Short mmCIF file of C-alpha atoms and ligand atoms in Angstrom, two decimals:
data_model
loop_
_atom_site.label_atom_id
_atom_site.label_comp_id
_atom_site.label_asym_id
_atom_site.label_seq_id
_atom_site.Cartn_x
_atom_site.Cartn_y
_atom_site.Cartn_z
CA UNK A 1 -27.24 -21.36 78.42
CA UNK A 2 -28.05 -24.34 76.27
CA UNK A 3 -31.28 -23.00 75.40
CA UNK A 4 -29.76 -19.43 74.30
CA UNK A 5 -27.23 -21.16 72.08
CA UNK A 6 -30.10 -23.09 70.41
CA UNK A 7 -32.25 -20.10 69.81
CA UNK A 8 -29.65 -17.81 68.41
CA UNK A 9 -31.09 -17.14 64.92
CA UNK A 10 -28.17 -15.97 62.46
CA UNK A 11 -24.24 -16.86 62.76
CA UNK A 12 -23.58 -13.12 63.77
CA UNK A 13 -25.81 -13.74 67.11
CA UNK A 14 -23.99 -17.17 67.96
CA UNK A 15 -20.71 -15.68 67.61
CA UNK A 16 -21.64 -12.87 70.43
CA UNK A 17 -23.04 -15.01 72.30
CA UNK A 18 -19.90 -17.24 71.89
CA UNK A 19 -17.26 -14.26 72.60
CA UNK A 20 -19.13 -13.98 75.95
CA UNK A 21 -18.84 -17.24 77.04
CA UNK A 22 -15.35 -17.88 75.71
CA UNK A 23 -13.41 -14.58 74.69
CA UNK A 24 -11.42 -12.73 77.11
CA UNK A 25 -14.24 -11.92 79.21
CA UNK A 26 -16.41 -14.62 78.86
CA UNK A 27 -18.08 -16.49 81.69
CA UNK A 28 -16.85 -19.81 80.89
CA UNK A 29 -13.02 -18.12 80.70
CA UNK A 30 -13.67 -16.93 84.25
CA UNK A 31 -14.92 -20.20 85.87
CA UNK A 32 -11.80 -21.73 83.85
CA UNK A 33 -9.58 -19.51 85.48
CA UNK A 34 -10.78 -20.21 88.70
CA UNK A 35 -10.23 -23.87 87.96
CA UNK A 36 -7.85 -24.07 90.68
CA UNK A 37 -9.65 -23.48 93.43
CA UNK A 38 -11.88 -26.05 92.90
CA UNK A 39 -11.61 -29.97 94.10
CA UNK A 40 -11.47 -32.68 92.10
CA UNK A 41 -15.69 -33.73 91.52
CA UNK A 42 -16.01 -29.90 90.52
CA UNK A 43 -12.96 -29.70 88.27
CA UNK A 44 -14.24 -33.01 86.71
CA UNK A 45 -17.65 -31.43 85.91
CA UNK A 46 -16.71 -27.95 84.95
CA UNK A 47 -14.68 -29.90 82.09
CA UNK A 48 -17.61 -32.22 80.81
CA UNK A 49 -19.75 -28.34 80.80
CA UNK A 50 -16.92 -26.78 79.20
CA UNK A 51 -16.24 -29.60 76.56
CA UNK A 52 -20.44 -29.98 76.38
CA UNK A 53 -20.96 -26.49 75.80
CA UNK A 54 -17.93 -26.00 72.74
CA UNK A 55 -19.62 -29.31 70.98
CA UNK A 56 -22.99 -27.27 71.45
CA UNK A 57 -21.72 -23.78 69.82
CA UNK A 58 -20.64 -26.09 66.98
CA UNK A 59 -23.45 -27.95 66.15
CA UNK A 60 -25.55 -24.63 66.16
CA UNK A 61 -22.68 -23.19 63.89
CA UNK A 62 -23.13 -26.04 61.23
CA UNK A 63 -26.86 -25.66 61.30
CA UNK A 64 -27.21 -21.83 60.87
CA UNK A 65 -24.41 -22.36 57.82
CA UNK A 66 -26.55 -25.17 56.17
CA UNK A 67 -29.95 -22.80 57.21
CA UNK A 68 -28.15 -19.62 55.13
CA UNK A 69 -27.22 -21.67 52.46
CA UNK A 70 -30.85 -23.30 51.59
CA UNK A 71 -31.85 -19.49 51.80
CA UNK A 72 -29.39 -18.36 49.78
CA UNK A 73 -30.12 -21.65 47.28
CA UNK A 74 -33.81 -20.59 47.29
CA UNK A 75 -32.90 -16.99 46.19
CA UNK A 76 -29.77 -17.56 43.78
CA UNK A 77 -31.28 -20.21 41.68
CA UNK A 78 -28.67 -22.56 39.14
CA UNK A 79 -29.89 -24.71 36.49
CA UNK A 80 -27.27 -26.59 34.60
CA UNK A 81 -29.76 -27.77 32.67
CA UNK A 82 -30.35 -25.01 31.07
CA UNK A 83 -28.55 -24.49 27.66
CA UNK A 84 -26.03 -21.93 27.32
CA UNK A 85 -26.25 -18.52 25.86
CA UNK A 86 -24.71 -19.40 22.50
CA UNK A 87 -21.54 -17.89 21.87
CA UNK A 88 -20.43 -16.24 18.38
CA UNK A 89 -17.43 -18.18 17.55
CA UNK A 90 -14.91 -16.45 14.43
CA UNK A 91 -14.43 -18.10 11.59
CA UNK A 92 -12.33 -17.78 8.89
CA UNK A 93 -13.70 -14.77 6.06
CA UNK A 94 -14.02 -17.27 2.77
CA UNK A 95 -11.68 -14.87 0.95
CA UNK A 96 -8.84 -16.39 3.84
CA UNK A 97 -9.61 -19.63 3.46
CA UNK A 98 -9.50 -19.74 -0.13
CA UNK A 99 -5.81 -17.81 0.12
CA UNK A 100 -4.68 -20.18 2.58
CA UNK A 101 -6.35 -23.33 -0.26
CA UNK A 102 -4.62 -21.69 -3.23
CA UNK A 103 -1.21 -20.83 -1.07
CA UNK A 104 -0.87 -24.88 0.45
CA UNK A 105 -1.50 -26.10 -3.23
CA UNK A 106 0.95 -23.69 -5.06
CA UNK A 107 3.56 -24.03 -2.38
CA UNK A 108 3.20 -27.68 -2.76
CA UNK A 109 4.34 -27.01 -6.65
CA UNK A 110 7.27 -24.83 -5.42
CA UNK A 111 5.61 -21.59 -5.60
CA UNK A 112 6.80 -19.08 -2.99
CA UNK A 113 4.45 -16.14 -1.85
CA UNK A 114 4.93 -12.59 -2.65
CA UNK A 115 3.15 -9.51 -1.39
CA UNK A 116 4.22 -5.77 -2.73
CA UNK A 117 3.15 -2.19 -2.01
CA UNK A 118 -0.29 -1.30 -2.81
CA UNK A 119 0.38 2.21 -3.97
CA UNK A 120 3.11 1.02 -6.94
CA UNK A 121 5.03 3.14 -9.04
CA UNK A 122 4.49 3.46 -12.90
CA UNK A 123 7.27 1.57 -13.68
CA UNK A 124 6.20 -2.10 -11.95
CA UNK A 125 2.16 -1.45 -12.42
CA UNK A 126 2.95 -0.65 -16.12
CA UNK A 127 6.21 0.31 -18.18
CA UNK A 128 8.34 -2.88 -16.84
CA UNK A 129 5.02 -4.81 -17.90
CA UNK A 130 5.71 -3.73 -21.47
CA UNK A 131 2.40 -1.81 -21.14
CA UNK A 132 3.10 1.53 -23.55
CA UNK A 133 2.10 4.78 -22.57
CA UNK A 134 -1.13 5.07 -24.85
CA UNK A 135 -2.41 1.21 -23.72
CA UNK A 136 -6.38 1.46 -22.78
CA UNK A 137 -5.17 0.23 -19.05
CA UNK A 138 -3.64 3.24 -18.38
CA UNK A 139 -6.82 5.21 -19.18
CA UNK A 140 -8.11 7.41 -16.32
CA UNK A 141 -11.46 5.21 -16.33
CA UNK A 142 -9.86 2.10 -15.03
CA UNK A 143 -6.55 3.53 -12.95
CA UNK A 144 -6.63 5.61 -9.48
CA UNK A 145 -3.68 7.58 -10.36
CA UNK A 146 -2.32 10.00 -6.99
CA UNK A 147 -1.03 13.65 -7.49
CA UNK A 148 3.05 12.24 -7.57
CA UNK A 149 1.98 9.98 -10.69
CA UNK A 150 2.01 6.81 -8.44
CA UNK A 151 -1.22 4.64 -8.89
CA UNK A 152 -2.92 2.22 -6.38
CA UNK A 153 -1.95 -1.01 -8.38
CA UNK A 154 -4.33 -2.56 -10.61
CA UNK A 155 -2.84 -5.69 -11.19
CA UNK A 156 -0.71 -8.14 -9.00
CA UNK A 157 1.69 -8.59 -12.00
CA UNK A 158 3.34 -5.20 -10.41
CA UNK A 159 4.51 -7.92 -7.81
CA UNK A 160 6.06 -10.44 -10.87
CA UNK A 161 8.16 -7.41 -11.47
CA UNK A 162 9.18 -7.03 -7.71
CA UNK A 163 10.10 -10.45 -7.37
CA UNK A 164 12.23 -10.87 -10.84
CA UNK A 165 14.20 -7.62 -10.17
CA UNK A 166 15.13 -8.53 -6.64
CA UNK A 167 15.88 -12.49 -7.01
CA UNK A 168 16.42 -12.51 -11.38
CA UNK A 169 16.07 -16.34 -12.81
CA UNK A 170 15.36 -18.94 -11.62
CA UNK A 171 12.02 -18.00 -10.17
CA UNK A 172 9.14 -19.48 -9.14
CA UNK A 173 6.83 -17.21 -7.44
CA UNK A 174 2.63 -16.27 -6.75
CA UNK A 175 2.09 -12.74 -5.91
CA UNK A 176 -1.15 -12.38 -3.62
CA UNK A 177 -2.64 -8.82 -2.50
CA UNK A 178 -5.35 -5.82 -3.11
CA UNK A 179 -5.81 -4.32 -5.89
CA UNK A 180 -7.96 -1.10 -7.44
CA UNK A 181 -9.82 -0.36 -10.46
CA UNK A 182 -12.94 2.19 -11.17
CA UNK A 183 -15.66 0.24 -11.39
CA UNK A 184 -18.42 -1.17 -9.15
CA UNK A 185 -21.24 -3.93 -9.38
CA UNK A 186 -22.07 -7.02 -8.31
CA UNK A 187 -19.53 -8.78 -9.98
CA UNK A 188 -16.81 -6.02 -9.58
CA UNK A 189 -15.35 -4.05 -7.06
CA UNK A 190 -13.15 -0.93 -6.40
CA UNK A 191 -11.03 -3.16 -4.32
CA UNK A 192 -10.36 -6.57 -5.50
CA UNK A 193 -7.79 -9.10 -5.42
CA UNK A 194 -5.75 -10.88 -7.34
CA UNK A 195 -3.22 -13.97 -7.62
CA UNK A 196 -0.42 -14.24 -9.62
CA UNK A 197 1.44 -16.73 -10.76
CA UNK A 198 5.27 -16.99 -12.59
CA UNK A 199 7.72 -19.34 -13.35
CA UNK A 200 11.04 -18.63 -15.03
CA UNK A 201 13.65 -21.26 -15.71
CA UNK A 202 15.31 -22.87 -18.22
CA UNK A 203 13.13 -24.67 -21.13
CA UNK A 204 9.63 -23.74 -19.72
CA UNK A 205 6.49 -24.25 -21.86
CA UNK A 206 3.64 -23.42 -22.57
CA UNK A 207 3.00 -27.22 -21.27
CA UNK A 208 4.03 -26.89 -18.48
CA UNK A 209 1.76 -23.67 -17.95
CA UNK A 210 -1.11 -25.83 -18.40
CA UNK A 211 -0.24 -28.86 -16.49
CA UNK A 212 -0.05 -26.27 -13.29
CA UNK A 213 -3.19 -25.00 -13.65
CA UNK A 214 -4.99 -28.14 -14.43
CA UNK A 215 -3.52 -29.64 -11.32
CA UNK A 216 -4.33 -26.58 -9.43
CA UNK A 217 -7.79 -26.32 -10.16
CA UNK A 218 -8.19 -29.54 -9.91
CA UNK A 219 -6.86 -29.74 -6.11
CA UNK A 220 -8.82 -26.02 -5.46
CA UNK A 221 -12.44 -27.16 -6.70
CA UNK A 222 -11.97 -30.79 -5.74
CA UNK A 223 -12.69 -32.63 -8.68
CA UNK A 224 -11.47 -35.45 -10.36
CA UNK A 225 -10.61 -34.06 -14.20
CA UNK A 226 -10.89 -30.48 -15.42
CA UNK A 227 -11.91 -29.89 -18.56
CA UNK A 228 -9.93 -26.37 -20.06
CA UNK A 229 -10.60 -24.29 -23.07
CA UNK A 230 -7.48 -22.64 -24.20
CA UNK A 231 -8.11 -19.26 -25.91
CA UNK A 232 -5.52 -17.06 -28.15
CA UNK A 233 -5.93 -13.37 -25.91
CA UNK A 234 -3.77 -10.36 -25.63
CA UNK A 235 -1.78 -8.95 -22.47
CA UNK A 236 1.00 -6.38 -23.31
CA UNK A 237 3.49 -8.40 -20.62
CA UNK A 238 2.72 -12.23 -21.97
CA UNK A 239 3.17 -13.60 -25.96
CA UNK A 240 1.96 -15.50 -26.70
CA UNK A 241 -1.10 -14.66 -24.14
CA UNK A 242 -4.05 -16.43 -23.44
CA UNK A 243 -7.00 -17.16 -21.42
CA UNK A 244 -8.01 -20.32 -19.67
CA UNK A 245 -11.93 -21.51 -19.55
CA UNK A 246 -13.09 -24.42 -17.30
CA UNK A 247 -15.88 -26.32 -17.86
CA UNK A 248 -18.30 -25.31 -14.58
CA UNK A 249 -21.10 -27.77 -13.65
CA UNK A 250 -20.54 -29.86 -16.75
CA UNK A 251 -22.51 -27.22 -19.02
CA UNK A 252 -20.85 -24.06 -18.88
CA UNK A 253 -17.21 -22.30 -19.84
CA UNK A 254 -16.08 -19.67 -17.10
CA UNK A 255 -13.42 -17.48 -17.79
CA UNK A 256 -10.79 -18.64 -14.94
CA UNK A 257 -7.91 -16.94 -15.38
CA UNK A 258 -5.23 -14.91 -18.06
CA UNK A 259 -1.99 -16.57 -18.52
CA UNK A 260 0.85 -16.42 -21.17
CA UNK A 261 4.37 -16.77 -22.29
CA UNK A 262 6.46 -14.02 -20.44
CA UNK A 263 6.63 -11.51 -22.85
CA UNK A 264 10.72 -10.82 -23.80
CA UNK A 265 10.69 -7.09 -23.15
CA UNK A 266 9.66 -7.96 -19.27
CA UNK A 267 12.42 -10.28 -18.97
CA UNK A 268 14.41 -7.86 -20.08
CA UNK A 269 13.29 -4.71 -17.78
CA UNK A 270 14.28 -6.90 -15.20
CA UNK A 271 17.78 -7.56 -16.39
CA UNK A 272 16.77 -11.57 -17.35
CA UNK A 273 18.08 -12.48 -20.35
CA UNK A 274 15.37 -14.14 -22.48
CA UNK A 275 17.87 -15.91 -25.17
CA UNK A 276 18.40 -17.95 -21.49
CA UNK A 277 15.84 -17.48 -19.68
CA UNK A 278 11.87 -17.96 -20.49
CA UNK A 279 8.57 -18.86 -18.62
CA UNK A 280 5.14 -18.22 -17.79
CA UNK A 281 2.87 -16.45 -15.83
CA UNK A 282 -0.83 -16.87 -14.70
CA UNK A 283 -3.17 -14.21 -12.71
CA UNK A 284 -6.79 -14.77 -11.68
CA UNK A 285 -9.50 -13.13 -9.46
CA UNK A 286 -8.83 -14.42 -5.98
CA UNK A 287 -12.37 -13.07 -5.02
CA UNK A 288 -13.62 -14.61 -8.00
CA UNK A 289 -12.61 -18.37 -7.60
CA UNK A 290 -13.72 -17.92 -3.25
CA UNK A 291 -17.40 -16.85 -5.01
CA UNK A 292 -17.12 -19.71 -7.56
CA UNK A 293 -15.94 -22.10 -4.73
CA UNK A 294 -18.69 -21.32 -2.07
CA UNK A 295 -21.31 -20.21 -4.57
CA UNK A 296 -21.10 -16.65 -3.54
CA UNK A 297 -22.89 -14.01 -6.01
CA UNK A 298 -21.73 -10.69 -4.82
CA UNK A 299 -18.35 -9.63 -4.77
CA UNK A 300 -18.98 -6.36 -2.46
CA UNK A 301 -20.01 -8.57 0.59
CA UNK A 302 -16.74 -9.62 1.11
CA UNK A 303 -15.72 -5.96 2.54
CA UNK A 304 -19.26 -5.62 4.28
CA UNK A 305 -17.85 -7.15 7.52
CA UNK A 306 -21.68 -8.38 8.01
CA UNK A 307 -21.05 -11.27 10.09
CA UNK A 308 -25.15 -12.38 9.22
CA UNK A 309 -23.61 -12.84 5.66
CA UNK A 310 -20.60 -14.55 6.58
CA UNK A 311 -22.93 -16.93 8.73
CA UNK A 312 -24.98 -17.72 5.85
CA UNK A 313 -22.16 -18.26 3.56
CA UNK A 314 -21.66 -21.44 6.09
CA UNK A 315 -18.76 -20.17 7.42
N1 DAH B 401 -2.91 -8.78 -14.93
C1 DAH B 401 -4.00 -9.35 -15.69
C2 DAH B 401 -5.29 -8.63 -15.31
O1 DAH B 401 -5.33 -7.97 -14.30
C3 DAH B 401 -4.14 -10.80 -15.41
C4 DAH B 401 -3.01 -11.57 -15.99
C5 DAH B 401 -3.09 -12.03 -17.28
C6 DAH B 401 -1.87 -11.83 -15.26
C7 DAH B 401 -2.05 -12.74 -17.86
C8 DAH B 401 -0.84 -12.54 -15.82
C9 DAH B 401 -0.93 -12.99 -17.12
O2 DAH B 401 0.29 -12.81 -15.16
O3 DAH B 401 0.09 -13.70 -17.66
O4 DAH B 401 -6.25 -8.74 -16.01
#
């Protein structure tokens, strides 16, 4: 018996061979059962077999489970040495991260955020923006106009328009979102976005304009001082209007962004009255200042979804 239990070779033997010693039919069962018959010196040693033979079924047990294992180590080899497969973590697109940069600096000025539609209605994308009938930006080269005379927005100033008609004065808003125009090259795309800016209250300068945008390029690009260019320019909803250059690298001017004096015809389209009322309002390529930012030269790879681009753009 001891001998068979030692040369059983896998756990599915030993347990057959243990079922017919100890299951219901087993020969150890029946010389238990017969127990009583026995005296006292043969009682004493069927015990000592009985106990001697359980201890022996379980140290063959443990040694076939430790045998299987080592086979099964052999075969099913695990190296945590090895390095892992690397994983493709998300990151933030640049064009998010330089929304949620602009967004934390102009809320911390008390600028709330705006969206709007992106299919507008003549009246905000133009007419309330004292932008006449016959002005160039209506021109079928520039606007994608739909069959019921609604456009997809060109400009975020559509959302200035929202904003001033639904909450009037005192406002201080930026108006972020998509917007469309007919052209297409490295520097310009179907689909771009913009940023808008506007603040209405009482006695509000052309000062104050500037002190915003100074201290919001300053906190954007991370620098120290900004050095602007103010230039006289012309936008049918600002007058005066102008455009803001910063110097870039200490050498050269970029065109940042169009700004102006709101003009009093928009204040008035959205029942402000500008004998009370005045203000200013800023709007900027939000595409533009993410390529300027990150050093980014192509404005159509932001819609590629090419994550080997994003990668190299070290995000
Ligand atoms: N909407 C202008 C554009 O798309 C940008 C702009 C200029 C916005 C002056 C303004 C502004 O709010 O005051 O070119």
């Amino acid at each position: 018996m001891q001998e068979q239990i030692k040369n059983t070779k896998t756990l599915e033997e030993l347990q057959t061979l243990y079922t017919a010693t100890f299951g219901k039919n087993g020969t150890m069962t029946a010389k238990l059962k017969n127990m009583k018959n026995l005296d006292n010196d043969a009682r004493a040693k069927l015990n000592r077999e009985n106990a001697a033979l359980r201890e022996l079924f379980k140290s063959r047990q443990t040694e076939l489970e430790n045998a299987a294992m080592h086979a099964a180590l052999a075969t099913q080899r695990l190296d945590p040495s090895l390095n892992p497969i690397p994983e493709n973590r998300g990151t933030l697109h640049p064009l998010t991260q330089t929304l949620s940069d602009v967004s934390s600096i102009l809320e911390s000025f008390g600028y709330e955020m705006w969206t709007g539609p992106e299919i507008e209605d003549d009246w905000h994308n133009f007419t309330a923006l004292n932008t006449p009938e016959y002005h160039p930006a209506r021109d079928m080269q520039d606007t994608f106009f739909l069959e019921n005379g609604n456009v997809m927005r060109t400009q975020t100033s559509a959302i200035q328009i929202r904003s001033m008609e639904t909450v009037g004065a005192p406002i201080k808003m930026f108006g972020i979102g998509a917007t469309y125009r007919k052209e297409m090259d490295a520097t310009h795309s179907p689909m771009f976005h913009q940023i808008e800016g506007l603040y209405i209250d009482k006695n509000i300068t052309m000062s104050d304009l500037i002190a915003d945008v100074r201290e919001f390029l300053k906190r954007f690009f991370n620098m120290d001082n900004v050095d602007l260019r103010i230039r006289p320019s012309y936008f049918p909803f600002t007058e005066p209007s102008i455009e803001i250059d910063m110097k870039w690298h200490g050498d050269r001017w970029l065109e940042i962004m169009g700004a102006g004096m709101v003009h009093p015809n928009v204040l008035r389209n959205c029942n402000i009255n500008p004998d009370e009322y005045q203000g200013f309002a800023f709007g900027f390529g939000w595409d533009r200042l993410a390529m300027l930012k990150y050093g980014l030269n192509d404005i159509r790879k932001f819609y590629d979804g090419d994550v080997r681009w994003l990668q190299k753009t070290g995000f």
